[in-house]
XYZ file of C-alpha atoms in Angstrom:
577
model
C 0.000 0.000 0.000
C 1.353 3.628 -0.851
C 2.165 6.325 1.475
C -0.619 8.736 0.899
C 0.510 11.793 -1.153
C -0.114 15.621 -1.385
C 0.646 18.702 -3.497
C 2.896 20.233 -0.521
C 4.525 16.826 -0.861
C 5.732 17.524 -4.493
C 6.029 21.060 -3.895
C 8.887 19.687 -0.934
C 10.105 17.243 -3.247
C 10.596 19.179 -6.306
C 10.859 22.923 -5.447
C 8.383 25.847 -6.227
C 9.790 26.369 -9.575
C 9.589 22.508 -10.627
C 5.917 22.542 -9.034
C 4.279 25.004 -11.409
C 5.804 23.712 -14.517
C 5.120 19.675 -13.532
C 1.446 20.929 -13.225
C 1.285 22.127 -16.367
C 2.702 19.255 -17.657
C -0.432 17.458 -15.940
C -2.835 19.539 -16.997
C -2.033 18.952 -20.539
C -1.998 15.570 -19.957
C 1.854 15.254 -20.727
C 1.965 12.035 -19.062
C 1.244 8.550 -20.479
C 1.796 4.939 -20.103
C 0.960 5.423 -16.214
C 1.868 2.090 -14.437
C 1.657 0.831 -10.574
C 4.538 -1.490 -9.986
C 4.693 -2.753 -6.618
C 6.007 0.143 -4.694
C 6.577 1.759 -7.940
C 5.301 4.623 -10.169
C 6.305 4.273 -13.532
C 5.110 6.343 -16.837
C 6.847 8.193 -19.390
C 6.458 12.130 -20.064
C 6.081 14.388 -22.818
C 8.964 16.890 -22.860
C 11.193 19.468 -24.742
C 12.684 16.328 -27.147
C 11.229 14.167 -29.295
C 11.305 11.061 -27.399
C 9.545 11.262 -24.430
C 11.644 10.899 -20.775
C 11.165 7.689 -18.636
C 10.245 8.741 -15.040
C 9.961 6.450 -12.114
C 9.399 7.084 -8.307
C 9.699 4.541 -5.577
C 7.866 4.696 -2.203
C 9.095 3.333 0.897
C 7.383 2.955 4.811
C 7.379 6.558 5.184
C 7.001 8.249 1.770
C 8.808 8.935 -1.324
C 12.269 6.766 -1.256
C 13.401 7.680 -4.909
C 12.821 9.024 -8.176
C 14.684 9.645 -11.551
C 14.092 11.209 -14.561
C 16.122 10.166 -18.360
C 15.863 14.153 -18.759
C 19.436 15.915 -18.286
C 18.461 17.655 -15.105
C 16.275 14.385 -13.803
C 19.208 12.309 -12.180
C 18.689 13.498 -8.873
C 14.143 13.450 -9.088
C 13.095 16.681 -8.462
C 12.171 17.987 -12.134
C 9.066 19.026 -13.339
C 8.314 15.763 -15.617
C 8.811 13.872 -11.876
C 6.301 16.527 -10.605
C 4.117 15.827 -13.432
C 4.016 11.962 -12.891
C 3.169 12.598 -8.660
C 0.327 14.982 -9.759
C -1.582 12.389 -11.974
C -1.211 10.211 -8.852
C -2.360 12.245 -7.095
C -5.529 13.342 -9.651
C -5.723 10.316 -11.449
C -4.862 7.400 -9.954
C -7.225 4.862 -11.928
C -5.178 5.531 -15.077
C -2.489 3.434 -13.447
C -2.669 0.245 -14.592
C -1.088 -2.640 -11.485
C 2.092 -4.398 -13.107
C 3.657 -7.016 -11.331
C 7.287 -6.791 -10.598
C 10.067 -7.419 -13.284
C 11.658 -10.087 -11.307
C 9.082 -11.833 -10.352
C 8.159 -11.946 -13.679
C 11.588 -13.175 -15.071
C 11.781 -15.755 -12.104
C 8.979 -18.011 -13.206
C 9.709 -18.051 -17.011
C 11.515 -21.284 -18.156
C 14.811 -21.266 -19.681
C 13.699 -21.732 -23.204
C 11.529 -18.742 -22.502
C 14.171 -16.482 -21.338
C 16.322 -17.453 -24.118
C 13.189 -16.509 -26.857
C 12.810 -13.642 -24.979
C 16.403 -12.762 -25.121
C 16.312 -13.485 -28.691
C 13.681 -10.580 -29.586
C 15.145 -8.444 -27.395
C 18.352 -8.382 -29.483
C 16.319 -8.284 -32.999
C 15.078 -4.845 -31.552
C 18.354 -3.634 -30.046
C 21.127 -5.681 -32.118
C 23.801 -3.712 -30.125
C 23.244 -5.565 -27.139
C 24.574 -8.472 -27.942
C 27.591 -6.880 -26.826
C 26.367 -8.079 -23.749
C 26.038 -11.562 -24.482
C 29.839 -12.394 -24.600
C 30.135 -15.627 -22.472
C 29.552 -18.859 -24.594
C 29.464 -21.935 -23.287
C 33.030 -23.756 -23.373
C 34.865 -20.789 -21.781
C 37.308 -19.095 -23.684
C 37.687 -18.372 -27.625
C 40.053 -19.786 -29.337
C 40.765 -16.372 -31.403
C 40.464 -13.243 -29.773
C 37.582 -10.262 -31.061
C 39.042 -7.457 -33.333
C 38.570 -4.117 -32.491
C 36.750 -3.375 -35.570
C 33.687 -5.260 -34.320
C 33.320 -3.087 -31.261
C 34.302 0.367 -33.087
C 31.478 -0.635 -35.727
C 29.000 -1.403 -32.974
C 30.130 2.184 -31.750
C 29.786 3.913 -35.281
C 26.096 2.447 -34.686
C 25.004 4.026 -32.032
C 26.718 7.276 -33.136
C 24.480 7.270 -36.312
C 21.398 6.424 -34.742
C 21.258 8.797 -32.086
C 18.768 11.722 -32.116
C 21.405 14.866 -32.481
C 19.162 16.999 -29.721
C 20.026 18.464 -26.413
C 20.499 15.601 -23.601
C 22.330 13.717 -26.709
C 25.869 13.353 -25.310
C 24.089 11.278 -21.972
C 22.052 9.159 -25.034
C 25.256 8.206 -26.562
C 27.334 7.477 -23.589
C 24.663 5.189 -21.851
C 24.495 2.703 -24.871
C 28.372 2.841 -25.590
C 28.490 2.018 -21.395
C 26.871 -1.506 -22.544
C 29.431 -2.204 -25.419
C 31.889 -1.797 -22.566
C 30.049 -4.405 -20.584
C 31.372 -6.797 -22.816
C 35.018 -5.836 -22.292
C 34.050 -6.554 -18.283
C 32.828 -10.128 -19.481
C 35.969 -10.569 -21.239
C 38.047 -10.010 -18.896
C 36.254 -12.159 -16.217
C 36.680 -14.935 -18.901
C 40.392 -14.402 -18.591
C 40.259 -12.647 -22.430
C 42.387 -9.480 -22.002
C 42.540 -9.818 -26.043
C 39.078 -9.876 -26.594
C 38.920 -7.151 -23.736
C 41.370 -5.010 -25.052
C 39.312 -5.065 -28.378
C 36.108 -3.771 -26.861
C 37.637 -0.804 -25.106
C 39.981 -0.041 -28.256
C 37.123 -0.455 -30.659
C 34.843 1.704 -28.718
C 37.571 4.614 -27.625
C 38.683 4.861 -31.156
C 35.291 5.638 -32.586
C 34.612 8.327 -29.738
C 37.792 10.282 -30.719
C 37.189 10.003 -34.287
C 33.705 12.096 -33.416
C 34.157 13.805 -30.644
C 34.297 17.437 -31.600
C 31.290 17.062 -33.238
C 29.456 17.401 -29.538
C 29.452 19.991 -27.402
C 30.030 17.222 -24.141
C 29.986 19.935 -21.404
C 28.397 17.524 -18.634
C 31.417 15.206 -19.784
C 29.549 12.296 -20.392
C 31.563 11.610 -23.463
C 34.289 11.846 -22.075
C 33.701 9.938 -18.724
C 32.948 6.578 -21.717
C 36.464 7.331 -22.833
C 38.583 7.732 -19.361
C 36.243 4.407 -18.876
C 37.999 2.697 -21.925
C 41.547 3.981 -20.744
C 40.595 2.021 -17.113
C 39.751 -0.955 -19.004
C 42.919 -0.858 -21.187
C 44.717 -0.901 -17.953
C 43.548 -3.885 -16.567
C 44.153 -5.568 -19.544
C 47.689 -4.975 -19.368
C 47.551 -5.589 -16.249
C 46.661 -9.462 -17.026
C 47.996 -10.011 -20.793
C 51.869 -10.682 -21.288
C 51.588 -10.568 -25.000
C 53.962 -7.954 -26.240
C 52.632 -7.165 -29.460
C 48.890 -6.847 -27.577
C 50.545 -4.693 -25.145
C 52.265 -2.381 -27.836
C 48.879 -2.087 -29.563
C 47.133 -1.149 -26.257
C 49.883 1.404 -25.489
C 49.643 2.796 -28.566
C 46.139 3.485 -28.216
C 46.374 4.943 -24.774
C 48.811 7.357 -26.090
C 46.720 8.376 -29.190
C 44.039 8.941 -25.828
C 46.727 11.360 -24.731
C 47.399 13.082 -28.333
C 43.532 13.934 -29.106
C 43.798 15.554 -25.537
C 46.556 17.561 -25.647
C 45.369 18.551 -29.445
C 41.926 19.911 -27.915
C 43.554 21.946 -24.981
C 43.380 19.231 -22.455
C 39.448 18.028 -22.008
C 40.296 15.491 -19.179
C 40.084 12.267 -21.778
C 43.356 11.493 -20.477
C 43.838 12.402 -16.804
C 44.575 9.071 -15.752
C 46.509 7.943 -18.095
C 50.170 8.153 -17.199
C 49.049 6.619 -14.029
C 47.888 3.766 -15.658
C 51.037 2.953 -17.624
C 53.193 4.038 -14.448
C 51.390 1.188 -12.435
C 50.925 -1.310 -15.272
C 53.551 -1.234 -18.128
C 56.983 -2.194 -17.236
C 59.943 0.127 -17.571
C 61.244 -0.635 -21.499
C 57.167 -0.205 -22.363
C 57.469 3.438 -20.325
C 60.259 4.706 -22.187
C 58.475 3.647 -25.249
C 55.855 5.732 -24.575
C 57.928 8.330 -23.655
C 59.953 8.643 -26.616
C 56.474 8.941 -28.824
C 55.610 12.226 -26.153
C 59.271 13.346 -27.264
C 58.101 12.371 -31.273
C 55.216 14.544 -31.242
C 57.312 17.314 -29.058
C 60.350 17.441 -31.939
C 57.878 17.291 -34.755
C 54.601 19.213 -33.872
C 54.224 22.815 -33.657
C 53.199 22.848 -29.796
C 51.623 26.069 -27.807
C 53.213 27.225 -24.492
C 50.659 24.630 -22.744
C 51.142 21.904 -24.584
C 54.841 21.974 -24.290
C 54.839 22.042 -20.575
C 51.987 19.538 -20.395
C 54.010 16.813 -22.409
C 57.161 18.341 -20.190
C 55.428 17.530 -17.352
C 54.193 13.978 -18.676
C 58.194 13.207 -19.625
C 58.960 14.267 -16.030
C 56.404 11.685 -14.647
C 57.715 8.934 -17.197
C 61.298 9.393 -16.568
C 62.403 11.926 -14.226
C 63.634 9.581 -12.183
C 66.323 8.051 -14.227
C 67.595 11.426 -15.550
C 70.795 13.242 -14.072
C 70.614 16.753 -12.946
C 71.657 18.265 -16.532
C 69.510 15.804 -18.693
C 66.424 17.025 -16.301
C 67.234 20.542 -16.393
C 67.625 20.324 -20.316
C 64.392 19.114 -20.246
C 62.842 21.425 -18.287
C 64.474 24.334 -20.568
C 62.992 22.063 -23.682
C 59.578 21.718 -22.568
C 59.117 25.238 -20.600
C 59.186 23.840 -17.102
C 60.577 26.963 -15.749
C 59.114 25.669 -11.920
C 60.570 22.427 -11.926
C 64.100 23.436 -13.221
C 64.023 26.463 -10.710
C 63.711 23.963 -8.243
C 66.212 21.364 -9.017
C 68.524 24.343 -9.194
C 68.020 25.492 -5.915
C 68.045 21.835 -4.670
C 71.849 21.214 -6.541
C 73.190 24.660 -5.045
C 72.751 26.615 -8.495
C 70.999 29.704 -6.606
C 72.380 32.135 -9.111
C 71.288 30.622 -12.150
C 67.378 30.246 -10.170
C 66.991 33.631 -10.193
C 68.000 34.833 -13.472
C 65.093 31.850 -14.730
C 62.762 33.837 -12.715
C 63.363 36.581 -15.763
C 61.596 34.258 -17.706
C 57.837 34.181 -16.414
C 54.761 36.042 -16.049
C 53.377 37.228 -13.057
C 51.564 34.026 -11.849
C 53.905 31.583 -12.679
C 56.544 34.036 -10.878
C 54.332 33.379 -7.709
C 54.768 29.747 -7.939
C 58.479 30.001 -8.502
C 58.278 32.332 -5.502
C 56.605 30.063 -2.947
C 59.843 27.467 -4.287
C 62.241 29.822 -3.176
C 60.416 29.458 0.281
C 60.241 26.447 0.646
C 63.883 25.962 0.302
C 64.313 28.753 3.102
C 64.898 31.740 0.784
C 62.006 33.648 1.607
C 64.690 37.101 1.347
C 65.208 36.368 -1.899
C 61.719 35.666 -2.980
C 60.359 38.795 -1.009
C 63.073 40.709 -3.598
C 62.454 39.590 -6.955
C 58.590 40.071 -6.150
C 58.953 43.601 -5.082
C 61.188 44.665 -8.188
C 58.467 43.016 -10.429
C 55.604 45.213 -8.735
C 57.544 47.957 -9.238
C 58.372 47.393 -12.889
C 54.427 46.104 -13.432
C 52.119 46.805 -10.129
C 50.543 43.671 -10.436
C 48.281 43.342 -7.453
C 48.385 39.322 -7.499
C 52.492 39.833 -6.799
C 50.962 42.830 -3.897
C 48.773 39.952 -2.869
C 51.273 37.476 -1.918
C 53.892 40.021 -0.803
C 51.405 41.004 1.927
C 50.657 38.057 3.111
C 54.519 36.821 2.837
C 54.421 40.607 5.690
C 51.539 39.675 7.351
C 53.303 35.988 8.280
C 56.503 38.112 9.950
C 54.618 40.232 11.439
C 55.555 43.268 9.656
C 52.587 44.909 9.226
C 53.381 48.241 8.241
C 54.642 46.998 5.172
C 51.756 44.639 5.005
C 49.410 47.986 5.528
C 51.116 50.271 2.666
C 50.837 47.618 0.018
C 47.175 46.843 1.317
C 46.350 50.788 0.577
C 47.671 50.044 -2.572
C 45.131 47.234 -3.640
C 42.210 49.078 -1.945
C 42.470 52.112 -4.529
C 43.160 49.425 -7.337
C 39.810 47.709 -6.242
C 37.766 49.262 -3.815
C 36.036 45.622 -2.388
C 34.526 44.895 1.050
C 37.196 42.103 1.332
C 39.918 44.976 0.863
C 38.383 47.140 3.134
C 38.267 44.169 5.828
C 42.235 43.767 5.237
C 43.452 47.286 6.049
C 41.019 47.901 8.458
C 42.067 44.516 10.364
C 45.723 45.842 9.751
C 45.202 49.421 10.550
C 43.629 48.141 14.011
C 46.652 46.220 15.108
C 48.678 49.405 14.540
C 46.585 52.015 16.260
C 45.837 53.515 13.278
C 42.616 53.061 11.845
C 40.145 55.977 12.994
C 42.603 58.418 11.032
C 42.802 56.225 8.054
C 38.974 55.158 7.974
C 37.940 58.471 7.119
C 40.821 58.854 4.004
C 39.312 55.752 2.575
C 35.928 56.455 2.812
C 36.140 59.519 1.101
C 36.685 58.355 -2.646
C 34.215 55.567 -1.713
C 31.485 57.963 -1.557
C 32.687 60.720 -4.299
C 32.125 57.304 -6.801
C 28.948 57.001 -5.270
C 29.869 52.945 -4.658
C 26.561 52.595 -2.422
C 26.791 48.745 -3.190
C 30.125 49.045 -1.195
C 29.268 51.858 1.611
C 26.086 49.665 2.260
C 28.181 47.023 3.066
C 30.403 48.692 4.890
C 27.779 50.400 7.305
C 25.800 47.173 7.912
C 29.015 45.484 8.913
C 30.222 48.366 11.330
C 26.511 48.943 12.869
C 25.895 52.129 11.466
C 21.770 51.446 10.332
C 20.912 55.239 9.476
C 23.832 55.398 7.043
C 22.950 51.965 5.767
C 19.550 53.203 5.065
C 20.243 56.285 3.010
C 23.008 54.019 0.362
C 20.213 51.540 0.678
C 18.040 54.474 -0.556
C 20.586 55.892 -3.193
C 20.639 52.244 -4.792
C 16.870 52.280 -5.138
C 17.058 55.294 -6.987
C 19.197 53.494 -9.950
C 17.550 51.960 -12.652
C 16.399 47.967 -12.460
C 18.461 46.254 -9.725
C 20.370 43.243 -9.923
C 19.875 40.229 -7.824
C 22.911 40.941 -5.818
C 21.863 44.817 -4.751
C 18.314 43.368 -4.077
C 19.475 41.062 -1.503
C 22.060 44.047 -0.060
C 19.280 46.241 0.382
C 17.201 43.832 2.023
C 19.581 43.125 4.405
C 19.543 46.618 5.051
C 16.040 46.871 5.583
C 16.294 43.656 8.093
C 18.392 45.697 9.867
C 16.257 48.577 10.377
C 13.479 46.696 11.415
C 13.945 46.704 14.887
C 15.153 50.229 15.824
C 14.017 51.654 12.413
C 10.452 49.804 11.218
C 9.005 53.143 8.704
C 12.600 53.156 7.202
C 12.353 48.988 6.812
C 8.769 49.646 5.311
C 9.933 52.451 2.878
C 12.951 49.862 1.896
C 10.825 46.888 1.313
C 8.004 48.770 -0.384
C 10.011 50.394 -2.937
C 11.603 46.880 -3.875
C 8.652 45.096 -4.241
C 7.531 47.890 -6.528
C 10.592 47.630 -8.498
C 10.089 43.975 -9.057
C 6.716 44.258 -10.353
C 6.976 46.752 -12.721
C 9.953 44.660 -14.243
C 7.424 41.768 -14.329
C 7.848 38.084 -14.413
C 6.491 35.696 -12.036
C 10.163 34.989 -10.694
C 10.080 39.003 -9.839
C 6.749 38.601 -8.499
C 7.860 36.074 -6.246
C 10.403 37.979 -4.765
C 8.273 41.031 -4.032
C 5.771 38.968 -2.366
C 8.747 37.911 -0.149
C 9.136 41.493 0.518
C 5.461 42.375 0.903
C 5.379 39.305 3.607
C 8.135 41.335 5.594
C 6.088 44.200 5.047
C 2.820 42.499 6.458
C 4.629 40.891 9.866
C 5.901 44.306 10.339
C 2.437 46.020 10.246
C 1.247 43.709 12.403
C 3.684 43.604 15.057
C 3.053 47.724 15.484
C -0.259 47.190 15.612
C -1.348 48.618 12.188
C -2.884 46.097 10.552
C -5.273 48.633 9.026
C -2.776 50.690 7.274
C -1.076 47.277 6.043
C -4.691 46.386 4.168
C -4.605 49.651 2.784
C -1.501 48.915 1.516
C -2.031 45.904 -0.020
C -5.858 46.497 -1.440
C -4.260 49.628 -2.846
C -1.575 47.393 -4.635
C -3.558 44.663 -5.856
C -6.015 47.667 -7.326
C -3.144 49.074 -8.929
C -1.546 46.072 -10.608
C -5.495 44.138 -11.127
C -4.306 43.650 -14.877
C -1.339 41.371 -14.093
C -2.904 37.499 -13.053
C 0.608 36.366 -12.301
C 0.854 38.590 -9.746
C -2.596 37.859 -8.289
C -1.434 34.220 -8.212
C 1.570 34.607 -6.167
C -0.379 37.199 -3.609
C -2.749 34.058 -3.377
C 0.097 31.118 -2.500
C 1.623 34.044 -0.256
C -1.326 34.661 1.165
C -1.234 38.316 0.700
């Protein structure tokens, strides 16, 4: 028996947002296919793409234990097509027709019936017989080819609807081709394995910038492939199956480093550090050094191969093979380093030349840690003379602050607050200024420009922070008086006006009144959500002084006003306003 269900349960489940739209979903009878599983809801919704999504919730003792969604924002159940589904539960629950259970199902068919049913199954869906990869006899005697697998792949590529959730589409049905490779290898088959992952990777990199892939589901299917390749060098000690595998891992590594670095091959070099013995290593090395000599490389692509020749064989190079590496590939860190490590201190320096301002703050912090912090502290301070870069200012304050000397620490923090007048900037010097006695003098000198540039975003800050409400109220005032307000100076000024509540209520009233105003006339129910937020503040207010008949002036007055706007009216309803 289910857990019985309301609307404020969606609403909870799903969010306000999520809510409205899933009912409109209901209302136009989006929803089809309804089915009562057990414990289970199951249907399918009518969306944004052409195929409808696949939604499913599950109830437990005490309510709603899960739901999903095949829609791109539906992994975690709380869209509106899961909304939808609880609605027509809730509405219409006789157009769910009682299923039994899949399993139970399964568990009482014979094995010739399985098998049949097996059989149609795979004239539907002939790529899953990826998935059948087990016959009886155990092993075969030749391994599969990678071809197979990469023309499975090609398959699914070319019969996938090119829409928006299409990347997810692809990568779930490539997922079971790679199934097979898991069955292979249980079988003992690296061979066969090694073909499956191959196959399947190949395909993906031969297509890949044809998708946009920013939820990386693309490339999670390849980084999968690279795993698998692992593990079957891991348990194969062929050597020309282990050259081919290699040799795809690295082409993995290539298509990266072509694209800017994607993350296809962030694992990688750890899986031919822990599986391929040290000849195979330096084989792979020397094609990173092939493609280094040959290609026309950018500054990050030379010290991202560096850095992967460093990993590969660092450890069996001598301190002037490694540092003619470093100067090779553009690791200007690592060479700065070893030279400080071999006594070279001269020669670390004048490589500091080399560098722009944030890499010269990671060479800086390697100077430290070897105990020169003098010498760091001095090439910093001649490049913010020659540039002013407030990222070196940044660290040379801090390097200050951790001495204790915090008059230096104060003059460059001056410096960064006229560069960017932020709260955070303000909270530095007048922490600093504080220690030193200083800061009612200086207060006063930075305030000043503050309020010539009319930065009321800022002073507003600044005043709710230090107390002062009356100032807070008149920049919360003078940032009213701009045009349409961003999110961020709607929620500053509200915290004003929570802040005036108490000792100031009118001023509170005037603040919230003129926000909710500005919201409406900007329309749009999210805007009309807000201001009822506002007009709720407004209401409590009223009523806690004891005018509760100047608050239903207010509001009758307001709903008169804006009569020809339903949205509105609707949210004033659910607000109860």
């Amino acid at each position: 028996m289910l857990p019985d269900l309301s609307e404020d349960d969606v609403r909870a489940l799903v969010g306000p947002r999520s809510f409205e739209r899933g009912y409109r979903y209901f209302l136009d009878g989006a929803v089809f296919d309804t089915r009562l599983q057990g414990m289970r809801l199951r249907a399918y919704c009518e969306g944004s793409q052409p195929q409808p999504y696949r939604v499913h919730v599950t109830f437990g003792p005490d309510g709603i234990k899960e739901s999903r969604c095949s829609c791109p924002v539906g992994g975690d159940g709380d869209c509106k097509h899961i909304a939808a589904l609880l609605l027509t539960w809730i509405h219409r629950r006789d157009e769910f027709r009682e299923v039994e259970d899949t399993d139970a199902v399964l568990g009482r068919m014979s094995r010739e019936e399985l098998i049949a049913l097996v059989r149609r199954m795979l004239a539907r869906r002939p790529e899953l017989e990826a998935l059948v990869v087990s016959p009886e006899g155990g092993k075969r005697r030749m391994p599969m080819k990678p071809e197979v697998y990469r023309s499975r792949a090609a398959a699914v590529f070319r019969r996938a609807d090119y829409g928006w959730s299409v990347e997810e589409a692809i990568a779930n049905e490539l997922k079971d081709i790679l199934e097979a490779g898991s069955g292979f290898l249980a079988q003992e088959d690296p061979a066969s394995a090694a073909a499956v992952y191959t196959g399947v990777v190949l395909e993906i990199l031969s297509r890949y910038e044809e998708f946009q892939d920013a939820e990386g589901r693309l490339c999670e299917v390849v980084q999968d492939c690279a795993e698998g390749l692992g593990l079957c060098l891991q348990g194969s000690d062929d050597p020309t199956l282990r050259a081919n595998m290699l040799r795809t891992l690295f082409e993995i590594v290539r298509y990266d480093m072509d694209l800017g670095g994607v993350g296809l091959s962030d694992d990688v070099v750890d899986i031919i550090l822990e599986h391929a013995s040290p000849e195979e290593r330096r084989v792979f090395a020397s094609w990173i050094h092939h493609v280094s000599d040959g290609d026309a490389l950018d500054d990050w692509q030379s010290r991202t191969y560096g850095e992967l020749l460093l990993r590969l064989e660092g450890e069996d190079l001598d301190d002037e093979r490694f540092l003619e590496l470093c100067r090779k590939m553009g690791l200007v860190e690592q060479m700065v380093d070893r030279l400080i490590a071999i006594g070279r201190l001269d020669e670390a320096v004048a490589e500091t030349k080399r560098v722009d301002d944030k890499r010269l703050l990671r060479i800086a912090d390697i100077f430290v840690a070897h105990g020169h912090r003098d010498i760091a502290e001095r090439f910093v301070a001649e490049q913010i003379g020659a540039t002013g870069s407030w990222i070196l200012m940044d660290w040379l304050k801090d390097r200050y602050l951790e001495k204790g000397e915090l008059s230096g620490a104060l003059e460059l923090s001056k410096q960064l607050f006229k560069m960017h007048r932020t709260f955070s900037r303000y909270q530095d010097l007048r922490g600093i200024a504080r220690e030193l006695g200083t800061w009612e003098h200086l207060r006063a000198q930075l305030l000043d420009p503050v309020i010539t540039e009319g930065k009321h975003d800022l002073l507003l800050k600044i005043y709710l922070d230090e107390g002062e409400i009356d100032r807070a109220i008149e920049s919360a005032k003078m940032l009213l008086e701009r045009g349409v307000l961003n999110t961020s100076d709607a929620d500053l000024i509200e915290s004003a006006a929570r802040a005036a509540e108490d000792e100031r209520p009118d001023a509170a009233l005037e603040i919230y009144r003129a926000l909710s105003e500005k919201l409406i006339d900007a329309r749009g129910r999210d805007n009309y959500q807000r201001a009822c937020r506002y007009l709720t503040r407004m209401r409590d207010l009223h009523r806690h002084s004891g005018r509760e008949e100047e608050w239903e002036r207010c509001i009758r007055d307001l709903r008169e006003r804006n009569r020809r706007l339903p949205a509105l009216m609707e949210e004033l309803k659910k607000a109860g306003l």
